[in-house]
């Protein structure tokens, strides 16, 4: 029997709330079905019905269900010995049930969004139903926009706007109020249900996501087995409309509680500053020398790569898009020009004999899988690892504190093939070896 949840307009299964609250052993799952839809087709996000329609016109296919299924399979495979498999609660259809079935598992649906497209309101209603059912951990598949929706729906989430009225003192490290930065597992009550984000969006700057879907499952397994405490993690909000216009506008939206798994849960993106001009000029010369005159280079997004393009004379390179440059000359007077701006994945595959030049995201260390999904697994395999040029200043590498560069291409086999030490161009005729890890 289905009953309406008070004030939601959705539907929940009768009797689930009492059973879940009594056992406290359930894990909830919410999937944003359209998360990441605009990734491969250069739309910088999936927010808005017009963007979603345009993405489908360009042949985009959603990937959130498959990535959620990977996380669930890893969760069940990584449970510590002697740990009972948790009950799974989810929303019907594409909002979670499909991913559970794809993972070969079963779950109880506590919310049914009904026919038609889903929305942020459905996410909120699904979260409310799962919390009423007494879940001890909430998994969600999506991007930064979904994380923002989860925060809005979570009683334990702290919004940045609420800091001024908070009576607790702020932590000097994150700005989060003391008392939610680090808490013992047992002190995490109903208002502090932890979450783990399964990365499925285009832009994922928030510190609530696993570094890849399997890592999200591993973090969930560690929590379920009692091996992980919790901490507060930042939810970042980036304006997609500004990004499409070539401007990066990001703000701290608030904090959610996540398992304290620093290897498995990603760092938030650090703010960008203009890279040192001399260092960038050296990197530009080093890239041109490596690929040679006449080469076609796929140049990923970011402030470092845009500065490199400008140093080569390609001042019209995009900030948030993936461009193709032709290197006109190498050596002391290296130069290049943009021949394809803000390219889609299919357009990149149509170009012959490409090099791929990328710079990691500051603070996070992601080289692939965060905002540059146009560089698809097919393109990476066609080019080969030997034609992957990694660009970073010495300061950017040092800021990682020894952590590896990360890859999350959506193809776990390819991620493993790309792993290992890679040479990073840090200047003209200067480089550093750095670990690349899935």
Short mmCIF file of C-alpha atoms in Angstrom, two decimals:
data_model
loop_
_atom_site.label_atom_id
_atom_site.label_comp_id
_atom_site.label_asym_id
_atom_site.label_seq_id
_atom_site.Cartn_x
_atom_site.Cartn_y
_atom_site.Cartn_z
CA UNK A 1 0.00 0.00 0.00
CA UNK A 2 1.24 3.51 -0.78
CA UNK A 3 0.49 6.54 1.38
CA UNK A 4 1.29 10.21 0.91
CA UNK A 5 4.04 11.68 3.06
CA UNK A 6 2.77 14.72 4.95
CA UNK A 7 3.55 17.90 3.06
CA UNK A 8 5.47 16.20 0.26
CA UNK A 9 3.04 15.22 -2.44
CA UNK A 10 5.05 12.00 -3.01
CA UNK A 11 4.39 8.50 -1.82
CA UNK A 12 6.01 6.26 0.78
CA UNK A 13 5.52 2.61 1.64
CA UNK A 14 3.36 2.19 4.73
CA UNK A 15 5.16 0.77 7.77
CA UNK A 16 8.71 1.39 6.56
CA UNK A 17 9.45 4.27 8.88
CA UNK A 18 8.83 2.34 12.08
CA UNK A 19 10.89 -0.67 11.02
CA UNK A 20 13.82 1.39 9.74
CA UNK A 21 13.95 3.57 12.83
CA UNK A 22 13.96 0.50 15.04
CA UNK A 23 16.83 -1.27 13.33
CA UNK A 24 19.00 1.69 12.28
CA UNK A 25 20.81 -0.63 9.85
CA UNK A 26 19.44 0.68 6.57
CA UNK A 27 21.25 2.58 3.83
CA UNK A 28 19.33 4.98 1.64
CA UNK A 29 19.99 5.70 -2.04
CA UNK A 30 18.83 8.66 -4.13
CA UNK A 31 19.83 9.01 -7.79
CA UNK A 32 19.53 12.16 -9.87
CA UNK A 33 18.64 10.50 -13.19
CA UNK A 34 19.85 13.36 -15.38
CA UNK A 35 23.09 14.10 -13.51
CA UNK A 36 26.04 14.48 -15.86
CA UNK A 37 23.84 14.56 -18.96
CA UNK A 38 25.69 17.55 -20.42
CA UNK A 39 29.19 16.24 -19.72
CA UNK A 40 30.31 14.74 -23.02
CA UNK A 41 28.48 17.35 -25.12
CA UNK A 42 30.23 20.42 -23.66
CA UNK A 43 27.23 21.91 -21.86
CA UNK A 44 29.08 22.48 -18.54
CA UNK A 45 26.29 20.92 -16.49
CA UNK A 46 22.78 19.50 -16.55
CA UNK A 47 20.75 22.08 -14.64
CA UNK A 48 17.63 23.30 -16.44
CA UNK A 49 15.14 21.60 -18.75
CA UNK A 50 16.42 23.50 -21.79
CA UNK A 51 19.97 22.26 -21.18
CA UNK A 52 18.74 18.70 -20.67
CA UNK A 53 16.74 18.80 -23.89
CA UNK A 54 19.73 20.19 -25.81
CA UNK A 55 21.98 17.48 -24.35
CA UNK A 56 19.62 14.76 -25.57
CA UNK A 57 19.46 16.38 -29.01
CA UNK A 58 23.27 16.10 -29.13
CA UNK A 59 23.09 12.40 -28.29
CA UNK A 60 23.92 12.58 -24.58
CA UNK A 61 23.03 9.59 -22.43
CA UNK A 62 22.64 9.63 -18.64
CA UNK A 63 25.22 7.68 -16.65
CA UNK A 64 24.09 8.15 -13.04
CA UNK A 65 22.30 4.80 -12.76
CA UNK A 66 25.34 2.83 -13.89
CA UNK A 67 27.69 4.70 -11.57
CA UNK A 68 25.33 4.21 -8.64
CA UNK A 69 25.20 0.49 -9.41
CA UNK A 70 29.02 0.33 -9.34
CA UNK A 71 29.05 1.95 -5.91
CA UNK A 72 26.44 -0.47 -4.56
CA UNK A 73 28.32 -3.51 -5.82
CA UNK A 74 31.53 -2.23 -4.23
CA UNK A 75 29.71 -1.51 -0.98
CA UNK A 76 28.50 -5.09 -0.69
CA UNK A 77 31.86 -6.54 -1.75
CA UNK A 78 33.86 -4.47 0.76
CA UNK A 79 31.82 -5.01 3.93
CA UNK A 80 34.16 -6.04 6.76
CA UNK A 81 34.03 -9.75 7.69
CA UNK A 82 31.19 -10.50 10.03
CA UNK A 83 29.23 -7.38 9.05
CA UNK A 84 25.63 -8.07 8.12
CA UNK A 85 24.57 -6.71 4.74
CA UNK A 86 22.56 -3.54 5.31
CA UNK A 87 18.99 -3.18 4.11
CA UNK A 88 18.68 -0.89 1.11
CA UNK A 89 15.94 1.71 0.89
CA UNK A 90 15.50 3.85 -2.18
CA UNK A 91 13.13 5.70 -4.49
CA UNK A 92 11.27 4.04 -7.31
CA UNK A 93 12.43 3.83 -10.90
CA UNK A 94 15.29 5.96 -12.14
CA UNK A 95 15.68 7.66 -8.76
CA UNK A 96 17.34 4.56 -7.29
CA UNK A 97 15.43 1.34 -7.89
CA UNK A 98 16.92 0.88 -11.37
CA UNK A 99 20.48 1.19 -9.99
CA UNK A 100 19.74 -1.35 -7.25
CA UNK A 101 18.47 -3.85 -9.82
CA UNK A 102 21.46 -3.15 -12.09
CA UNK A 103 23.71 -4.08 -9.16
CA UNK A 104 21.87 -7.38 -8.76
CA UNK A 105 20.42 -6.35 -5.41
CA UNK A 106 17.00 -5.73 -3.93
CA UNK A 107 15.66 -2.74 -2.02
CA UNK A 108 12.49 -1.39 -0.54
CA UNK A 109 11.11 1.70 -2.26
CA UNK A 110 9.95 4.37 0.17
CA UNK A 111 9.18 7.08 -2.36
CA UNK A 112 7.63 7.05 -5.82
CA UNK A 113 8.11 10.20 -7.91
CA UNK A 114 5.43 9.09 -10.33
CA UNK A 115 5.59 9.39 -14.13
CA UNK A 116 7.44 12.13 -15.94
CA UNK A 117 10.72 13.96 -15.33
CA UNK A 118 12.00 14.26 -11.78
CA UNK A 119 13.08 17.49 -10.09
CA UNK A 120 14.90 18.88 -7.06
CA UNK A 121 11.57 18.68 -5.23
CA UNK A 122 11.55 14.92 -5.82
CA UNK A 123 15.06 14.71 -4.37
CA UNK A 124 13.87 16.52 -1.24
CA UNK A 125 10.83 14.28 -0.90
CA UNK A 126 12.90 11.13 -1.38
CA UNK A 127 15.38 12.27 1.27
CA UNK A 128 12.51 13.03 3.66
CA UNK A 129 11.06 9.56 3.11
CA UNK A 130 14.44 7.89 3.66
CA UNK A 131 15.08 9.84 6.85
CA UNK A 132 11.61 8.95 8.12
CA UNK A 133 12.50 5.32 7.42
CA UNK A 134 15.48 5.62 9.76
CA UNK A 135 18.42 5.22 7.38
CA UNK A 136 21.82 5.43 9.02
CA UNK A 137 23.66 6.50 5.85
CA UNK A 138 22.50 8.23 2.69
CA UNK A 139 24.10 7.57 -0.68
CA UNK A 140 23.28 9.90 -3.54
CA UNK A 141 24.36 9.94 -7.17
CA UNK A 142 24.70 13.31 -8.85
CA UNK A 143 26.87 16.40 -8.97
CA UNK A 144 27.26 19.63 -7.03
CA UNK A 145 23.67 20.65 -7.78
CA UNK A 146 22.39 17.39 -6.30
CA UNK A 147 24.62 17.87 -3.25
CA UNK A 148 23.05 21.29 -2.78
CA UNK A 149 19.55 19.74 -2.99
CA UNK A 150 20.53 17.08 -0.45
CA UNK A 151 21.84 19.76 1.91
CA UNK A 152 18.58 21.69 1.62
CA UNK A 153 16.63 18.54 2.52
CA UNK A 154 18.86 17.30 5.36
CA UNK A 155 18.01 18.43 8.93
CA UNK A 156 21.69 18.05 9.86
CA UNK A 157 23.05 20.10 6.98
CA UNK A 158 24.52 23.50 7.82
CA UNK A 159 24.19 26.24 5.23
CA UNK A 160 26.89 28.85 4.89
CA UNK A 161 24.26 31.56 5.27
CA UNK A 162 23.51 30.22 8.75
CA UNK A 163 27.06 30.77 10.02
CA UNK A 164 26.43 34.32 11.12
CA UNK A 165 23.63 33.23 13.45
CA UNK A 166 25.40 30.11 14.72
CA UNK A 167 26.26 30.22 18.41
CA UNK A 168 29.18 27.82 18.03
CA UNK A 169 32.67 29.09 17.25
CA UNK A 170 34.10 28.47 13.81
CA UNK A 171 36.91 26.07 13.00
CA UNK A 172 40.04 27.85 11.72
CA UNK A 173 40.54 25.07 9.19
CA UNK A 174 37.20 24.97 7.38
CA UNK A 175 34.97 27.62 8.85
CA UNK A 176 32.55 24.86 9.93
CA UNK A 177 31.28 25.23 13.48
CA UNK A 178 33.20 23.26 16.04
CA UNK A 179 31.31 20.12 16.93
CA UNK A 180 30.56 19.07 13.36
CA UNK A 181 34.11 19.11 12.01
CA UNK A 182 34.98 15.81 13.69
CA UNK A 183 32.60 13.75 15.77
CA UNK A 184 32.76 10.21 17.11
CA UNK A 185 30.50 7.85 15.21
CA UNK A 186 28.22 7.24 18.21
CA UNK A 187 27.40 10.93 18.60
CA UNK A 188 25.91 11.20 15.10
CA UNK A 189 22.18 11.33 15.79
CA UNK A 190 19.21 11.78 13.47
CA UNK A 191 20.26 15.33 12.60
CA UNK A 192 23.71 14.13 11.59
CA UNK A 193 22.99 11.27 9.19
CA UNK A 194 26.15 11.04 7.07
CA UNK A 195 26.06 11.11 3.30
CA UNK A 196 28.34 9.82 0.56
CA UNK A 197 28.13 11.29 -2.91
CA UNK A 198 28.54 8.97 -5.87
CA UNK A 199 30.18 11.21 -8.51
CA UNK A 200 27.87 11.34 -11.51
CA UNK A 201 27.72 15.02 -12.44
CA UNK A 202 29.77 17.30 -14.65
CA UNK A 203 31.25 19.59 -12.04
CA UNK A 204 31.99 18.10 -8.64
CA UNK A 205 33.90 20.60 -6.54
CA UNK A 206 32.23 19.62 -3.24
CA UNK A 207 34.08 17.51 -0.68
CA UNK A 208 31.23 15.03 -0.24
CA UNK A 209 31.90 12.73 -3.21
CA UNK A 210 33.91 9.57 -3.51
CA UNK A 211 36.91 9.97 -5.79
CA UNK A 212 35.12 7.50 -8.05
CA UNK A 213 31.98 5.34 -7.67
CA UNK A 214 33.86 2.38 -6.23
CA UNK A 215 35.53 4.62 -3.64
CA UNK A 216 32.07 5.87 -2.64
CA UNK A 217 31.05 2.27 -2.07
CA UNK A 218 34.20 1.60 -0.06
CA UNK A 219 33.56 4.62 2.16
CA UNK A 220 30.00 3.42 2.73
CA UNK A 221 31.28 -0.06 3.62
CA UNK A 222 33.76 1.36 6.10
CA UNK A 223 30.99 3.35 7.79
CA UNK A 224 28.65 0.35 7.84
CA UNK A 225 31.34 -1.81 9.43
CA UNK A 226 31.99 0.72 12.19
CA UNK A 227 35.47 1.59 10.92
CA UNK A 228 34.90 5.24 10.12
CA UNK A 229 34.09 8.36 12.10
CA UNK A 230 32.54 11.43 10.51
CA UNK A 231 33.51 14.97 9.63
CA UNK A 232 31.91 18.04 8.08
CA UNK A 233 32.56 18.51 4.37
CA UNK A 234 31.99 21.54 2.18
CA UNK A 235 29.24 21.71 -0.43
CA UNK A 236 30.30 24.06 -3.21
CA UNK A 237 27.93 25.72 -5.66
CA UNK A 238 29.13 26.79 -9.09
CA UNK A 239 26.97 28.94 -11.35
CA UNK A 240 26.49 26.98 -14.59
CA UNK A 241 25.14 29.93 -16.58
CA UNK A 242 28.23 31.97 -15.70
CA UNK A 243 30.42 29.00 -16.59
CA UNK A 244 28.86 28.74 -20.05
CA UNK A 245 29.68 32.43 -20.47
CA UNK A 246 33.33 31.77 -19.62
CA UNK A 247 33.27 32.95 -16.00
CA UNK A 248 33.89 30.79 -12.92
CA UNK A 249 31.58 31.81 -10.08
CA UNK A 250 31.79 29.45 -7.13
CA UNK A 251 30.61 29.87 -3.56
CA UNK A 252 30.54 27.85 -0.38
CA UNK A 253 26.95 26.67 0.03
CA UNK A 254 27.26 24.81 3.32
CA UNK A 255 28.38 21.58 4.97
CA UNK A 256 27.20 17.99 5.12
CA UNK A 257 28.41 15.19 7.37
CA UNK A 258 30.45 12.50 5.58
CA UNK A 259 32.47 9.45 6.66
CA UNK A 260 36.01 10.47 7.60
CA UNK A 261 37.72 8.63 4.74
CA UNK A 262 40.29 11.07 3.29
CA UNK A 263 41.64 8.64 0.69
CA UNK A 264 38.19 7.69 -0.61
CA UNK A 265 36.34 11.00 -0.27
CA UNK A 266 37.62 13.80 -2.50
CA UNK A 267 38.90 17.17 -1.37
CA UNK A 268 37.04 20.32 -2.34
CA UNK A 269 38.40 22.39 -5.19
CA UNK A 270 40.64 25.19 -4.00
CA UNK A 271 40.17 28.70 -5.36
CA UNK A 272 42.16 29.52 -8.46
CA UNK A 273 44.68 32.33 -8.70
CA UNK A 274 46.63 33.51 -11.69
CA UNK A 275 49.60 31.16 -12.18
CA UNK A 276 53.10 32.62 -12.28
CA UNK A 277 53.69 34.04 -15.76
CA UNK A 278 57.27 32.77 -16.05
CA UNK A 279 56.24 29.27 -14.98
CA UNK A 280 53.39 29.25 -17.47
CA UNK A 281 55.64 30.44 -20.30
CA UNK A 282 58.03 27.61 -19.50
CA UNK A 283 55.21 25.05 -19.48
CA UNK A 284 53.92 26.36 -22.81
CA UNK A 285 57.39 26.05 -24.37
CA UNK A 286 57.82 22.60 -22.84
CA UNK A 287 54.47 21.42 -24.26
CA UNK A 288 55.27 22.75 -27.74
CA UNK A 289 58.69 21.04 -27.70
CA UNK A 290 57.17 17.75 -26.60
CA UNK A 291 54.42 17.56 -29.23
CA UNK A 292 56.31 19.34 -32.06
CA UNK A 293 55.27 21.84 -34.70
CA UNK A 294 52.13 20.88 -36.60
CA UNK A 295 50.69 18.78 -33.79
CA UNK A 296 47.02 18.97 -32.83
CA UNK A 297 46.53 19.26 -29.07
CA UNK A 298 43.33 18.79 -27.10
CA UNK A 299 43.61 21.37 -24.32
CA UNK A 300 41.50 20.81 -21.23
CA UNK A 301 39.72 23.48 -19.17
CA UNK A 302 41.13 25.53 -16.32
CA UNK A 303 43.14 28.61 -15.49
CA UNK A 304 46.50 26.89 -16.00
CA UNK A 305 45.67 25.54 -19.46
CA UNK A 306 44.09 28.82 -20.53
CA UNK A 307 47.23 30.67 -19.42
CA UNK A 308 49.36 28.17 -21.36
CA UNK A 309 47.27 28.78 -24.46
CA UNK A 310 47.65 32.53 -24.05
CA UNK A 311 51.41 32.13 -23.68
CA UNK A 312 51.35 30.37 -27.05
CA UNK A 313 49.39 33.25 -28.57
CA UNK A 314 46.02 31.47 -28.51
CA UNK A 315 44.23 34.15 -26.51
CA UNK A 316 40.79 32.95 -27.64
CA UNK A 317 41.05 29.61 -25.80
CA UNK A 318 38.06 28.97 -23.55
CA UNK A 319 38.26 28.83 -19.77
CA UNK A 320 35.74 26.07 -19.07
CA UNK A 321 35.70 24.26 -22.41
CA UNK A 322 37.90 21.74 -24.17
CA UNK A 323 39.65 23.22 -27.23
CA UNK A 324 41.83 21.88 -30.03
CA UNK A 325 45.02 23.83 -30.75
CA UNK A 326 47.40 23.50 -33.67
CA UNK A 327 51.01 24.09 -32.67
CA UNK A 328 52.44 26.41 -35.31
CA UNK A 329 56.02 26.43 -34.04
CA UNK A 330 58.11 25.05 -31.18
CA UNK A 331 61.30 26.29 -29.58
CA UNK A 332 61.90 29.74 -28.05
CA UNK A 333 59.16 31.32 -30.20
CA UNK A 334 56.54 28.60 -29.67
CA UNK A 335 53.09 29.49 -30.95
CA UNK A 336 49.69 27.87 -31.42
CA UNK A 337 46.19 28.77 -32.53
CA UNK A 338 42.72 27.48 -31.68
CA UNK A 339 41.12 25.51 -34.51
CA UNK A 340 38.15 24.11 -32.55
CA UNK A 341 36.75 25.78 -29.45
CA UNK A 342 34.53 24.27 -26.76
CA UNK A 343 34.42 20.92 -28.49
CA UNK A 344 32.11 17.98 -27.81
CA UNK A 345 33.36 14.42 -27.36
CA UNK A 346 32.23 13.38 -30.85
CA UNK A 347 33.97 16.39 -32.42
CA UNK A 348 37.23 15.49 -30.70
CA UNK A 349 37.05 11.91 -31.94
CA UNK A 350 36.78 13.22 -35.50
CA UNK A 351 40.18 14.94 -35.27
CA UNK A 352 43.26 12.96 -36.38
CA UNK A 353 46.42 12.18 -34.40
CA UNK A 354 45.64 14.16 -31.28
CA UNK A 355 47.71 14.90 -28.23
CA UNK A 356 45.85 15.52 -24.99
CA UNK A 357 47.10 18.22 -22.59
CA UNK A 358 45.45 18.52 -19.18
CA UNK A 359 46.12 20.22 -15.86
CA UNK A 360 44.87 18.83 -12.54
CA UNK A 361 42.21 20.64 -10.51
CA UNK A 362 43.82 22.61 -7.71
CA UNK A 363 43.40 21.05 -4.28
CA UNK A 364 41.49 18.01 -5.59
CA UNK A 365 44.14 16.66 -7.93
CA UNK A 366 41.68 15.35 -10.52
CA UNK A 367 43.18 15.08 -13.98
CA UNK A 368 40.24 13.33 -15.65
CA UNK A 369 36.55 13.04 -14.83
CA UNK A 370 35.79 16.45 -13.35
CA UNK A 371 34.59 19.03 -15.86
CA UNK A 372 36.52 17.56 -18.81
CA UNK A 373 34.36 14.53 -19.65
CA UNK A 374 34.54 15.53 -23.31
CA UNK A 375 37.92 13.78 -23.13
CA UNK A 376 36.18 10.44 -23.38
CA UNK A 377 37.51 6.92 -22.84
CA UNK A 378 37.37 6.37 -26.61
CA UNK A 379 39.53 9.45 -27.21
CA UNK A 380 42.02 8.47 -24.51
CA UNK A 381 42.40 4.97 -25.96
CA UNK A 382 42.78 6.36 -29.48
CA UNK A 383 45.49 8.80 -28.44
CA UNK A 384 47.26 6.42 -26.05
CA UNK A 385 48.88 7.14 -22.70
CA UNK A 386 52.10 8.23 -24.42
CA UNK A 387 50.24 11.20 -25.95
CA UNK A 388 48.87 12.43 -22.62
CA UNK A 389 50.69 15.59 -21.53
CA UNK A 390 50.14 16.68 -17.92
CA UNK A 391 50.74 20.37 -17.18
CA UNK A 392 51.18 21.88 -13.71
CA UNK A 393 53.29 24.44 -11.95
CA UNK A 394 55.56 23.20 -9.20
CA UNK A 395 53.40 25.15 -6.73
CA UNK A 396 50.25 23.28 -7.81
CA UNK A 397 51.94 19.92 -7.39
CA UNK A 398 53.35 20.91 -4.00
CA UNK A 399 49.86 21.93 -2.83
CA UNK A 400 48.73 18.31 -3.24
CA UNK A 401 50.94 17.37 -0.31
CA UNK A 402 52.10 14.13 -1.89
CA UNK A 403 48.60 12.97 -2.85
CA UNK A 404 48.32 11.37 -6.30
CA UNK A 405 46.69 12.81 -9.37
CA UNK A 406 43.27 11.21 -9.82
CA UNK A 407 41.43 9.75 -12.82
CA UNK A 408 37.73 8.88 -13.05
CA UNK A 409 36.99 8.42 -16.73
CA UNK A 410 33.85 6.35 -16.22
CA UNK A 411 35.70 3.27 -17.46
CA UNK A 412 37.32 1.40 -14.53
CA UNK A 413 39.49 -0.71 -16.84
CA UNK A 414 40.88 2.39 -18.55
CA UNK A 415 41.44 4.06 -15.17
CA UNK A 416 43.71 1.15 -14.21
CA UNK A 417 45.51 1.29 -17.57
CA UNK A 418 46.25 4.98 -17.09
CA UNK A 419 47.51 4.56 -13.54
CA UNK A 420 51.17 4.71 -12.60
CA UNK A 421 53.77 7.44 -12.67
CA UNK A 422 53.39 10.13 -15.30
CA UNK A 423 55.75 12.92 -16.32
CA UNK A 424 54.35 16.36 -15.51
CA UNK A 425 55.61 19.32 -17.53
CA UNK A 426 56.48 22.03 -15.00
CA UNK A 427 58.55 24.29 -17.28
CA UNK A 428 60.68 24.35 -20.39
CA UNK A 429 62.91 21.27 -20.15
CA UNK A 430 61.80 20.69 -16.56
CA UNK A 431 59.38 18.07 -15.34
CA UNK A 432 58.46 15.96 -12.35
CA UNK A 433 57.20 12.40 -11.99
CA UNK A 434 53.89 12.12 -10.18
CA UNK A 435 51.62 9.18 -9.43
CA UNK A 436 48.40 8.88 -11.39
CA UNK A 437 45.79 6.85 -9.52
CA UNK A 438 42.18 5.68 -10.08
#
